[in-house]
mmCIF file of C-alpha atoms in Angstrom:
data_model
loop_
_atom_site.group_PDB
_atom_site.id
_atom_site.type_symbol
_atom_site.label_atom_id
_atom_site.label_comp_id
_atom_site.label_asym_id
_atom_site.label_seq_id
_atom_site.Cartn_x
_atom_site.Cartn_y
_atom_site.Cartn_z
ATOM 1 C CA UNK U 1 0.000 0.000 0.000
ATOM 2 C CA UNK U 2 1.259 3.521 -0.457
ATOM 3 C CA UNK U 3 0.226 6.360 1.468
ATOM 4 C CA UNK U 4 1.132 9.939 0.478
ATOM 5 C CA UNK U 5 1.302 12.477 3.470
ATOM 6 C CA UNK U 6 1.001 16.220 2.433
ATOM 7 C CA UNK U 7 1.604 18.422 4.553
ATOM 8 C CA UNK U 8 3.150 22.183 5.640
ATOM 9 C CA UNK U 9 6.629 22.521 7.439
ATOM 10 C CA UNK U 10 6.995 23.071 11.252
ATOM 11 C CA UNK U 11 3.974 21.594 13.906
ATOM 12 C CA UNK U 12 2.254 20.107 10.877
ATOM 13 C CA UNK U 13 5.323 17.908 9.761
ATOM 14 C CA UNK U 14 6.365 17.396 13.876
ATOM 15 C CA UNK U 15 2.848 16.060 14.169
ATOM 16 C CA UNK U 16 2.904 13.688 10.676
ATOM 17 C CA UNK U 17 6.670 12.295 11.639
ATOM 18 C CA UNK U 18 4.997 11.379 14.692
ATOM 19 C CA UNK U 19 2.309 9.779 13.289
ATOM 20 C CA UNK U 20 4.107 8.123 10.819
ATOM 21 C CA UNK U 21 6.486 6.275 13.011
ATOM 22 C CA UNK U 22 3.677 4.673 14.872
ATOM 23 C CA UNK U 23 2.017 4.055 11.644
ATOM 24 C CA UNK U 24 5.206 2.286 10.480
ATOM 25 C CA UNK U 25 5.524 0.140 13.960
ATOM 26 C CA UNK U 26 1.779 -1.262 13.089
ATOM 27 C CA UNK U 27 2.422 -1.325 9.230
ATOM 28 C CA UNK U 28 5.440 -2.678 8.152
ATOM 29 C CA UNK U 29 4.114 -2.864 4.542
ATOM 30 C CA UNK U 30 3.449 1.101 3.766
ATOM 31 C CA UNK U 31 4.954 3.080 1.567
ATOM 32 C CA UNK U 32 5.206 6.762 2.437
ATOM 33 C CA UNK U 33 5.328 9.556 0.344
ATOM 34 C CA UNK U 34 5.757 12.875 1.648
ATOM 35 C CA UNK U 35 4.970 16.060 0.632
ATOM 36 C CA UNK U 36 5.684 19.210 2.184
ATOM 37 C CA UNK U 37 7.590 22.539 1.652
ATOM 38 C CA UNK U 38 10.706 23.675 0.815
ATOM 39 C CA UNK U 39 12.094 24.780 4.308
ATOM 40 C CA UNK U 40 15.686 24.550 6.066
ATOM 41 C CA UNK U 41 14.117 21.780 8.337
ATOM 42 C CA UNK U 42 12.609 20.122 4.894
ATOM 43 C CA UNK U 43 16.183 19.854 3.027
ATOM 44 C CA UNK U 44 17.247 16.839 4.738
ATOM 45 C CA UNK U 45 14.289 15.080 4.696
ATOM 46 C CA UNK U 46 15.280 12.601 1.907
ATOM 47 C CA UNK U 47 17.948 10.767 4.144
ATOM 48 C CA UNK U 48 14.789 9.670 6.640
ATOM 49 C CA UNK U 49 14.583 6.279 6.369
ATOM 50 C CA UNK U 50 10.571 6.720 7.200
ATOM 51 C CA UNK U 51 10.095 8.160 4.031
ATOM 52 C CA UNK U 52 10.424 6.320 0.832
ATOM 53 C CA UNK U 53 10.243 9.534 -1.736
ATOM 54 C CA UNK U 54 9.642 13.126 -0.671
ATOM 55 C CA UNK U 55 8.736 16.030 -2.645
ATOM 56 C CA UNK U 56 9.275 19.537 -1.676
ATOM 57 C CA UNK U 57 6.932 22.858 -3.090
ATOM 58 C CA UNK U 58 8.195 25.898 -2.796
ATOM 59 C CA UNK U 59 6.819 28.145 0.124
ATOM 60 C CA UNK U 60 5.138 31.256 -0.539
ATOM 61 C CA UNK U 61 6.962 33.580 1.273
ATOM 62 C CA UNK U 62 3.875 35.910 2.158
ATOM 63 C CA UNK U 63 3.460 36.617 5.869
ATOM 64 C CA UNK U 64 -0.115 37.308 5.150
ATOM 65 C CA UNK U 65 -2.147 34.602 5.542
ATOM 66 C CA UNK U 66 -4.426 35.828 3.151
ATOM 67 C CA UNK U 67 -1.319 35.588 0.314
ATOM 68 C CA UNK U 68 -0.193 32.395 2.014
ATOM 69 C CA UNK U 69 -3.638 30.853 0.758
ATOM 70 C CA UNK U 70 -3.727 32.307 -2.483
ATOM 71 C CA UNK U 71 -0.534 30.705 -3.134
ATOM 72 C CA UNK U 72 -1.987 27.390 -2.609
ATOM 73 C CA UNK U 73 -4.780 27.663 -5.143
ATOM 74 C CA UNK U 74 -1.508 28.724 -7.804
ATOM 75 C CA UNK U 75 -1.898 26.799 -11.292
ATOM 76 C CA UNK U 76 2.052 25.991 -10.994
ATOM 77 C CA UNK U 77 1.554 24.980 -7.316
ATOM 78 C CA UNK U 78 -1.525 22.838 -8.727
ATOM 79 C CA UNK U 79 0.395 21.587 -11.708
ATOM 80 C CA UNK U 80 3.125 20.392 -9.717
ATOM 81 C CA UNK U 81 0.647 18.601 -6.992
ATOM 82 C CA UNK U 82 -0.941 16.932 -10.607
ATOM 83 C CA UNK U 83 2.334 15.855 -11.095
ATOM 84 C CA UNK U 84 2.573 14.058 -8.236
ATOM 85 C CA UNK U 85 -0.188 12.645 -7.682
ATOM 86 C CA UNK U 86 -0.279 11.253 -11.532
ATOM 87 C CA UNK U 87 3.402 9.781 -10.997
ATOM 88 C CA UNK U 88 2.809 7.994 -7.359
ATOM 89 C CA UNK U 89 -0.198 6.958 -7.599
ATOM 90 C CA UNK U 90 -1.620 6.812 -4.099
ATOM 91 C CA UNK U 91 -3.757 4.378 -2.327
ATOM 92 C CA UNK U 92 -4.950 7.241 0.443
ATOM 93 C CA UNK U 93 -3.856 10.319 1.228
ATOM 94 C CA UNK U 94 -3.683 11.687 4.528
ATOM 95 C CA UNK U 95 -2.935 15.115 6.129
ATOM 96 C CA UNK U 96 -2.125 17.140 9.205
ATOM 97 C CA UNK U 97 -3.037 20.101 7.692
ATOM 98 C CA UNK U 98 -1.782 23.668 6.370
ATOM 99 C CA UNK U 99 -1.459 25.226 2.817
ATOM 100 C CA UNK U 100 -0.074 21.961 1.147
ATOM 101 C CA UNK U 101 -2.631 20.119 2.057
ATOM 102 C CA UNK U 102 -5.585 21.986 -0.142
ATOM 103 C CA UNK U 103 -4.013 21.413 -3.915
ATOM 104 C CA UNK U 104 -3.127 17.758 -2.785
ATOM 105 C CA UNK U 105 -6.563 16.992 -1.568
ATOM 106 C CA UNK U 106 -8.646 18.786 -4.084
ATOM 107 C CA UNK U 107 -6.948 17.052 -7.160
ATOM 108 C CA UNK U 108 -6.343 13.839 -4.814
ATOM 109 C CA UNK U 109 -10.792 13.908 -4.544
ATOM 110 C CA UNK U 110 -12.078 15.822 -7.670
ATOM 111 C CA UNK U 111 -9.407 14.361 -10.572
ATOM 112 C CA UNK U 112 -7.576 11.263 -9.101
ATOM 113 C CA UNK U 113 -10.420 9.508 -6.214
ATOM 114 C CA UNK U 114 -8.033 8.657 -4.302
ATOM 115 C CA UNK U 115 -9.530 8.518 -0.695
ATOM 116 C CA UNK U 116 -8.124 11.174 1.649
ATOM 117 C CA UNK U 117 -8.127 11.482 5.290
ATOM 118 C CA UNK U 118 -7.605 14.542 6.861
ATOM 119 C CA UNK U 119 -6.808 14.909 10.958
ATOM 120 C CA UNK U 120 -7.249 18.839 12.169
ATOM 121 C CA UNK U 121 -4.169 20.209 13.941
ATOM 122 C CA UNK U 122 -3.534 19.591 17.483
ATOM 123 C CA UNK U 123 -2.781 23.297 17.981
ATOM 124 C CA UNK U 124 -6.116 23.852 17.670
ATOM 125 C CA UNK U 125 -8.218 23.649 20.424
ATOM 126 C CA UNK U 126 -11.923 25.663 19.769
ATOM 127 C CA UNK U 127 -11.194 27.421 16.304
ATOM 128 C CA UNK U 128 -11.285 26.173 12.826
ATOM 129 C CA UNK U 129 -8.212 26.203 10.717
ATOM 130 C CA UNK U 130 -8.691 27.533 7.224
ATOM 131 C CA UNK U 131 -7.582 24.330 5.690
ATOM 132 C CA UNK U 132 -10.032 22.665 7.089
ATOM 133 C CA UNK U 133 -13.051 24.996 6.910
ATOM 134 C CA UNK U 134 -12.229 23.980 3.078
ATOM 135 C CA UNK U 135 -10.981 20.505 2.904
ATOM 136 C CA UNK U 136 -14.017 19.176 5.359
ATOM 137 C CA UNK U 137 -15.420 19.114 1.599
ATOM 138 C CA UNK U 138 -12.687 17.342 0.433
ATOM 139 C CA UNK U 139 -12.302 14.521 2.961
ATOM 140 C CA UNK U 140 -13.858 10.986 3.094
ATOM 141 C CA UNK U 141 -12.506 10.988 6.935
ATOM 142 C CA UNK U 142 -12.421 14.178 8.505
ATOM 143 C CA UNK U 143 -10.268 13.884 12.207
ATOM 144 C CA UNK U 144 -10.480 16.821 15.046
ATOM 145 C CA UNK U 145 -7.796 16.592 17.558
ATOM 146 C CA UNK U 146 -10.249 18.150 20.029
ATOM 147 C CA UNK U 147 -13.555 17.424 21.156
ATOM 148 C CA UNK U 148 -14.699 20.895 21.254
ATOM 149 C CA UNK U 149 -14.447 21.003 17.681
ATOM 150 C CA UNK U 150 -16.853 18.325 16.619
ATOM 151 C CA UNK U 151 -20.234 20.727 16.854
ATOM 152 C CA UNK U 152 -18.560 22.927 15.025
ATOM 153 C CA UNK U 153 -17.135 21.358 11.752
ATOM 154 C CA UNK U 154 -20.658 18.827 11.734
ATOM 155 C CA UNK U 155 -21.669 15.642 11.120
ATOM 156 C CA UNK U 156 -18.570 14.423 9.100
ATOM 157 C CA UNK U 157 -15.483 15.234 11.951
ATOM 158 C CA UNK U 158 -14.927 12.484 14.383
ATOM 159 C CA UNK U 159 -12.795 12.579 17.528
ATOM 160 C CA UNK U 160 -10.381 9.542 18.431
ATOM 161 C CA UNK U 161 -8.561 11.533 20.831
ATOM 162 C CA UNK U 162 -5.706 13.711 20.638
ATOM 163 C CA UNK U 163 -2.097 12.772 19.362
ATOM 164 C CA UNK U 164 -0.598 12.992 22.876
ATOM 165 C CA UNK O 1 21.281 26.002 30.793
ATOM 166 C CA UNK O 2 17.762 27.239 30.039
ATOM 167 C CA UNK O 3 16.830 27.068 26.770
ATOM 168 C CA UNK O 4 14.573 29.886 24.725
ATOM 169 C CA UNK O 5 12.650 29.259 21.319
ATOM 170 C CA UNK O 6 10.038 31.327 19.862
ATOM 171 C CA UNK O 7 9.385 28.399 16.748
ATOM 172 C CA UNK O 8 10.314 29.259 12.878
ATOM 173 C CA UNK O 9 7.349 31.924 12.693
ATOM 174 C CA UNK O 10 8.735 34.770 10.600
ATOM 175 C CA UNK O 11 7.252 36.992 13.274
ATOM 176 C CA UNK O 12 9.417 37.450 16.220
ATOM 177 C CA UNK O 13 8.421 37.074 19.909
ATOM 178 C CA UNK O 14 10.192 40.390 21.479
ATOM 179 C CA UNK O 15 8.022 40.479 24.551
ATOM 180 C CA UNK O 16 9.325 37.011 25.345
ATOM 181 C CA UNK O 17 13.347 38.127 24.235
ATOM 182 C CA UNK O 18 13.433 41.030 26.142
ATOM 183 C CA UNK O 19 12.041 39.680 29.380
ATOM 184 C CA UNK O 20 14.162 36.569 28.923
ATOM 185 C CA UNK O 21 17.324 38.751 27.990
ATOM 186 C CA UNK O 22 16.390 40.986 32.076
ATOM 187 C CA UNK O 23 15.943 37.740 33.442
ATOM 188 C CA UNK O 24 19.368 36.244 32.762
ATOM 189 C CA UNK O 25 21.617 37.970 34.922
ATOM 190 C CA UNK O 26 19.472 36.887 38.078
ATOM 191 C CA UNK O 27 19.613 33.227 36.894
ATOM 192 C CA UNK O 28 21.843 30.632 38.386
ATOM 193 C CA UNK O 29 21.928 29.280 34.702
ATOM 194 C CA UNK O 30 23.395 30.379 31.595
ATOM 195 C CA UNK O 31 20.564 31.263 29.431
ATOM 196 C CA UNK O 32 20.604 30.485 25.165
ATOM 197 C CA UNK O 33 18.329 31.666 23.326
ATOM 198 C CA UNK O 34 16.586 30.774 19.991
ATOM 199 C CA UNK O 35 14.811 34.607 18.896
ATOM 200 C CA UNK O 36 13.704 33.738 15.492
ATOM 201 C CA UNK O 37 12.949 36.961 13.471
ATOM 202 C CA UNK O 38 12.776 38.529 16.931
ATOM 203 C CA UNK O 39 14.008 42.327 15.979
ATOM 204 C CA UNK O 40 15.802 42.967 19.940
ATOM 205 C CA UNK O 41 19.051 41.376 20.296
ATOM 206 C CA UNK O 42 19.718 39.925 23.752
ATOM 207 C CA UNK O 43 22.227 41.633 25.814
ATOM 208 C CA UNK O 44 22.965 38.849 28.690
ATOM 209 C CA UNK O 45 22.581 35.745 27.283
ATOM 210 C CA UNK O 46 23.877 33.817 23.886
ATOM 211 C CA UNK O 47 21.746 33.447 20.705
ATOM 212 C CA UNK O 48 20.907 32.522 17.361
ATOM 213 C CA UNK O 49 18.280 33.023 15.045
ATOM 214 C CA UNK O 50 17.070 29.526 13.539
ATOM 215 C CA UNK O 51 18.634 26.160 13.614
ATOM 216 C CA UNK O 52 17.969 23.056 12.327
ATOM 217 C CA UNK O 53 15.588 20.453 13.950
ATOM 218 C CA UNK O 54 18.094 17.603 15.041
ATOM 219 C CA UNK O 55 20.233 20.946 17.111
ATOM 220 C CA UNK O 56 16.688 22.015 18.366
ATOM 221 C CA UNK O 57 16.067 18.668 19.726
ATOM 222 C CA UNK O 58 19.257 18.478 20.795
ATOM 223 C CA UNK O 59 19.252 21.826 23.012
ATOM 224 C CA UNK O 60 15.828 20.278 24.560
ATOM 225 C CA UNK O 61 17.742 17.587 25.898
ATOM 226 C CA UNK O 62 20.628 19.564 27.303
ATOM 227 C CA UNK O 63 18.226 22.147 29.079
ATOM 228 C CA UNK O 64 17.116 22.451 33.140
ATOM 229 C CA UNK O 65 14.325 24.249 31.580
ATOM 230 C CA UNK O 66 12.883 25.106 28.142
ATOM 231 C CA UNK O 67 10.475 28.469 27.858
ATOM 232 C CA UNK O 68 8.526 28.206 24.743
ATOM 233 C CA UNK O 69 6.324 29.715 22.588
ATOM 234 C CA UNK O 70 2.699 27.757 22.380
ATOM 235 C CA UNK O 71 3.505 26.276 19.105
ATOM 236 C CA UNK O 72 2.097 22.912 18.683
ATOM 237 C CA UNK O 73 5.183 21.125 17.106
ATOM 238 C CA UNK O 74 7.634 22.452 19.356
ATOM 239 C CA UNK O 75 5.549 21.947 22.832
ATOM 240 C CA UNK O 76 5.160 18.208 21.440
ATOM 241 C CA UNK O 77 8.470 17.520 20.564
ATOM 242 C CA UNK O 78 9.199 18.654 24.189
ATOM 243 C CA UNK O 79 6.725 16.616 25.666
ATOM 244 C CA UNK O 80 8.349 13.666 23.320
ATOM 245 C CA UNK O 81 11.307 13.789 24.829
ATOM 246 C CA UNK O 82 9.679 13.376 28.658
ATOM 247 C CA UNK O 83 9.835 17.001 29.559
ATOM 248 C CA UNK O 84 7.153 19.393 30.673
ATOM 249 C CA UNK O 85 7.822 23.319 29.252
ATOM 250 C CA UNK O 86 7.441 26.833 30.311
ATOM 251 C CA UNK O 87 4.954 28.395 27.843
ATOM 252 C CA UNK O 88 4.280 31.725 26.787
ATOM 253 C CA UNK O 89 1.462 32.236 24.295
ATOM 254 C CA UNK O 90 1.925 34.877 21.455
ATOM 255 C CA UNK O 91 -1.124 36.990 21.758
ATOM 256 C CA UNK O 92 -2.794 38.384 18.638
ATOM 257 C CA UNK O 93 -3.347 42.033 20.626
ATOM 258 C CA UNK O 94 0.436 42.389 20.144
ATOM 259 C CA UNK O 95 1.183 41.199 16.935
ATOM 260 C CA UNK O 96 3.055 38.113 17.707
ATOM 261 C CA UNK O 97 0.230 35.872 15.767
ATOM 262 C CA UNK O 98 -2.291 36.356 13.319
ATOM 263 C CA UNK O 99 -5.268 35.246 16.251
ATOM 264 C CA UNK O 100 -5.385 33.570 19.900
ATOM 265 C CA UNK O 101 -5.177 30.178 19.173
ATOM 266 C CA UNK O 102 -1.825 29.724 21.084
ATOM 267 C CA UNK O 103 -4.077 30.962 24.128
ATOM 268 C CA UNK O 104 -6.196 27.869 23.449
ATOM 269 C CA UNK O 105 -3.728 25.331 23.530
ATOM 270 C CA UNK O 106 -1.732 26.380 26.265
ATOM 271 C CA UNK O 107 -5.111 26.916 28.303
ATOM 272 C CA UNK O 108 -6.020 23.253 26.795
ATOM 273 C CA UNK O 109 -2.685 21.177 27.918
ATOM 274 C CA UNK O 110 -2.868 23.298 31.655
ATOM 275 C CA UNK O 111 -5.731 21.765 32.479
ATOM 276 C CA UNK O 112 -4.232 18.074 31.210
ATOM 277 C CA UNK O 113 -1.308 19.395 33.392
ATOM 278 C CA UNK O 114 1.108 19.012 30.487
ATOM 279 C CA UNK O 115 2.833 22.548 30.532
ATOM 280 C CA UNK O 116 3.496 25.478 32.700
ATOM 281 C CA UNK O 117 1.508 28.376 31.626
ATOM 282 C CA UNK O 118 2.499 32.069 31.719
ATOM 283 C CA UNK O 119 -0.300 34.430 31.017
ATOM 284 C CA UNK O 120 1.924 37.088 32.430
ATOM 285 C CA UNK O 121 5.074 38.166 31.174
ATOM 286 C CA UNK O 122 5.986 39.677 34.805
ATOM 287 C CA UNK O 123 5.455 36.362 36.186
ATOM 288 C CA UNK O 124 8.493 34.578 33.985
ATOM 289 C CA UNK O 125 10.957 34.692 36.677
ATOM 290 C CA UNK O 126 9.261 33.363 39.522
ATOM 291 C CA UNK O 127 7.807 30.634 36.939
ATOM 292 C CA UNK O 128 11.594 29.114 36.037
ATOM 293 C CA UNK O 129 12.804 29.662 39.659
ATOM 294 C CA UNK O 130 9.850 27.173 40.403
ATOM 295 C CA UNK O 131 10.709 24.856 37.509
ATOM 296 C CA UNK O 132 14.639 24.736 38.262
ATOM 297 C CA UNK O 133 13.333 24.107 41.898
ATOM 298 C CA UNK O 134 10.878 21.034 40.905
ATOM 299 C CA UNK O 135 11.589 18.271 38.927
ATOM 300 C CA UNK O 136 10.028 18.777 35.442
ATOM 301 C CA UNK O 137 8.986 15.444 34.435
ATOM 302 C CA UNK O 138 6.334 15.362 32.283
ATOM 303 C CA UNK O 139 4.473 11.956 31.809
ATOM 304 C CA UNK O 140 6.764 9.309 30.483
ATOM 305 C CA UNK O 141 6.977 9.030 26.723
ATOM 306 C CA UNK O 142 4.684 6.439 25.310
ATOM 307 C CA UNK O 143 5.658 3.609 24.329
ATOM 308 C CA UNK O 144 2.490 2.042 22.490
ATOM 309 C CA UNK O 145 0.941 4.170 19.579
ATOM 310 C CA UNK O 146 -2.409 6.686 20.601
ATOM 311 C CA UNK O 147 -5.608 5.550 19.930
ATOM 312 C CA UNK O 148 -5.852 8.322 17.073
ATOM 313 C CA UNK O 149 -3.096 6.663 15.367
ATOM 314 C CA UNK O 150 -4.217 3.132 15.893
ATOM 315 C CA UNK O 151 -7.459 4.006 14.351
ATOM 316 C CA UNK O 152 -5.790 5.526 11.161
ATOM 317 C CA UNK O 153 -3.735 2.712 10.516
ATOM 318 C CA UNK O 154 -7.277 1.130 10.489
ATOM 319 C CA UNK O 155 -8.461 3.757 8.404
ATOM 320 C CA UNK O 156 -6.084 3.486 6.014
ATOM 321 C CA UNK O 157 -7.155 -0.406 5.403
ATOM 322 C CA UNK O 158 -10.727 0.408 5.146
ATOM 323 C CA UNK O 159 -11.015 4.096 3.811
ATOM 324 C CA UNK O 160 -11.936 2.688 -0.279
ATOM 325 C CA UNK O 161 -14.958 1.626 1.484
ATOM 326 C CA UNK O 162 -15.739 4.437 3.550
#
């Protein structure tokens, strides 16, 4: 089976490594694809063993979050997820959330049907993120990391518990 | 040595510098500092802007005590490694993050008695003298997988047919 993770840098990635590694202990027999951005903690990524291919896109750069958004709905950010996608092949997709996320789910969902499974950020206790206010439409699983959030994604989220 | 990091955000954390940087002297530790895009330099203690994760993790280890920011990677990494941190939200109402969340989590993982809050910048010191004075073990690390992780292994068996 091979799984692609996508994915932003920093807590996102801290909390996907960490899933991963348990994922591996139960699942000897995944394949794990990464995708994240290009960051100076995303350089040296390749050398992890847990990953078996990992693909970088380049970071917007805007401090606005605003900008930060629109660069995820770019045609060459899109074209490049396509890419992807089209070459590996994925059995799922799952995500931990941020800008990377939204191109790999949407073309994951609306081109590919590959089945995606999204888990809400841990550093969110109360508020939706904006990755997941759009990508609950997205997912086939949609994961909040705290119960508070359930009533107010709907019906869809589910709560297993937090990652710690 | 007590360790310092305000995360990778390209906004800096001055409020938490500075009162770090008037703290030092008094401490019976040598203080480092990770400041980030932070735009005050610290006077009294040694710093750098950004490092790599494996020298991040690495600092963790060597620390008495590590002050944080409330960001969620960093305060689990922490946490990973069998530690419980000092942490200091960024607050929206002074332009070290674009809302409150970090005010959730921290308020969140007090009440699971995870961290060690500071709501109060003025009430730093008297926060680390505490934690040099205690032990700061957090809950041992866990050695079997969460239940959130055991159920997406399942998940990601089963999710065609979801």
């Amino acid at each position: 089976m091979k799984l692609l993770a996508a994915c932003e840098s920093g807590g996102h990635l801290t909390q996907m490594t960490y899933i991963l590694k348990h994922l591996r202990e139960l699942r000897e027999d995944i394949n794990i694809v990464l995708v994240t951005e290009d960051s100076k903690r995303t350089k040296n990524l390749k050398s992890y063993s847990l990953f078996d291919e990992v693909y970088l896109l380049e970071t917007s750069g805007y401090k606005n979050k605003y900008l930060r958004y629109l660069h995820a709905f770019s045609p060459t950010v899109f074209i490049k997820v396509l890419r992807i996608l089209k070459k590996e092949r994925p059995d799922v997709i799952i995500s931990t959330a941020g800008w990377v996320s939204i191109p790999a789910f949407i073309l994951s969902k609306v081109v590919f049907g590959i089945p995606t499974i999204y888990i809400h950020s841990w550093s969110r206790v109360t508020k939706k993120s904006d990755s997941g206010r759009i990508l609950y439409y997205f997912s086939d699983v949609f994961i909040v990391q705290w119960p508070q959030l359930l009533e107010k994604y709907g019906k869809k989220a589910r709560y297993f518990g937090g990652i710690l | 040595m007590i360790f310092v990091t305000v995360g990778n955000s390209n906004i800096g954390f001055e409020r938490l510098i500075r009162a770090m940087d008037a703290l030092a002297p008094k401490l019976p530790y040598e203080v480092i500092m990770q400041i980030g895009s932070s735009s005050y330099i610290p006077k009294n203690a040694r710093w750098f802007r950004y490092a790599d994760y494996e020298t991040m993790l690495e600092h963790f280890k060597n620390a008495k005590v590590i002050v944080t920011h409330a960001g969620a990677g960093t305060i689990l990494d922490i946490l990973m490694l069998g530690k419980k941190p000092i942490v200091v939200p960024r607050l929206k109402k002074f332009g070290e993050h674009i809302d409150d969340h970090q005010l959730e989590i921290v308020r969140a993982l007090e009440e699971r008695g995870l961290v060690i809050p500071v709501y109060d910048i003025q009430k730093l010191g008297e926060a680390i003298l505490d934690a040099l004075d205690s032990n700061l073990k957090a809950r041992p690390r866990r050695k079997t997988p969460p239940r959130l992780v055991r159920i997406i292994a399942e998940l990601v068996n089963n999710v065609g047919g979801i």
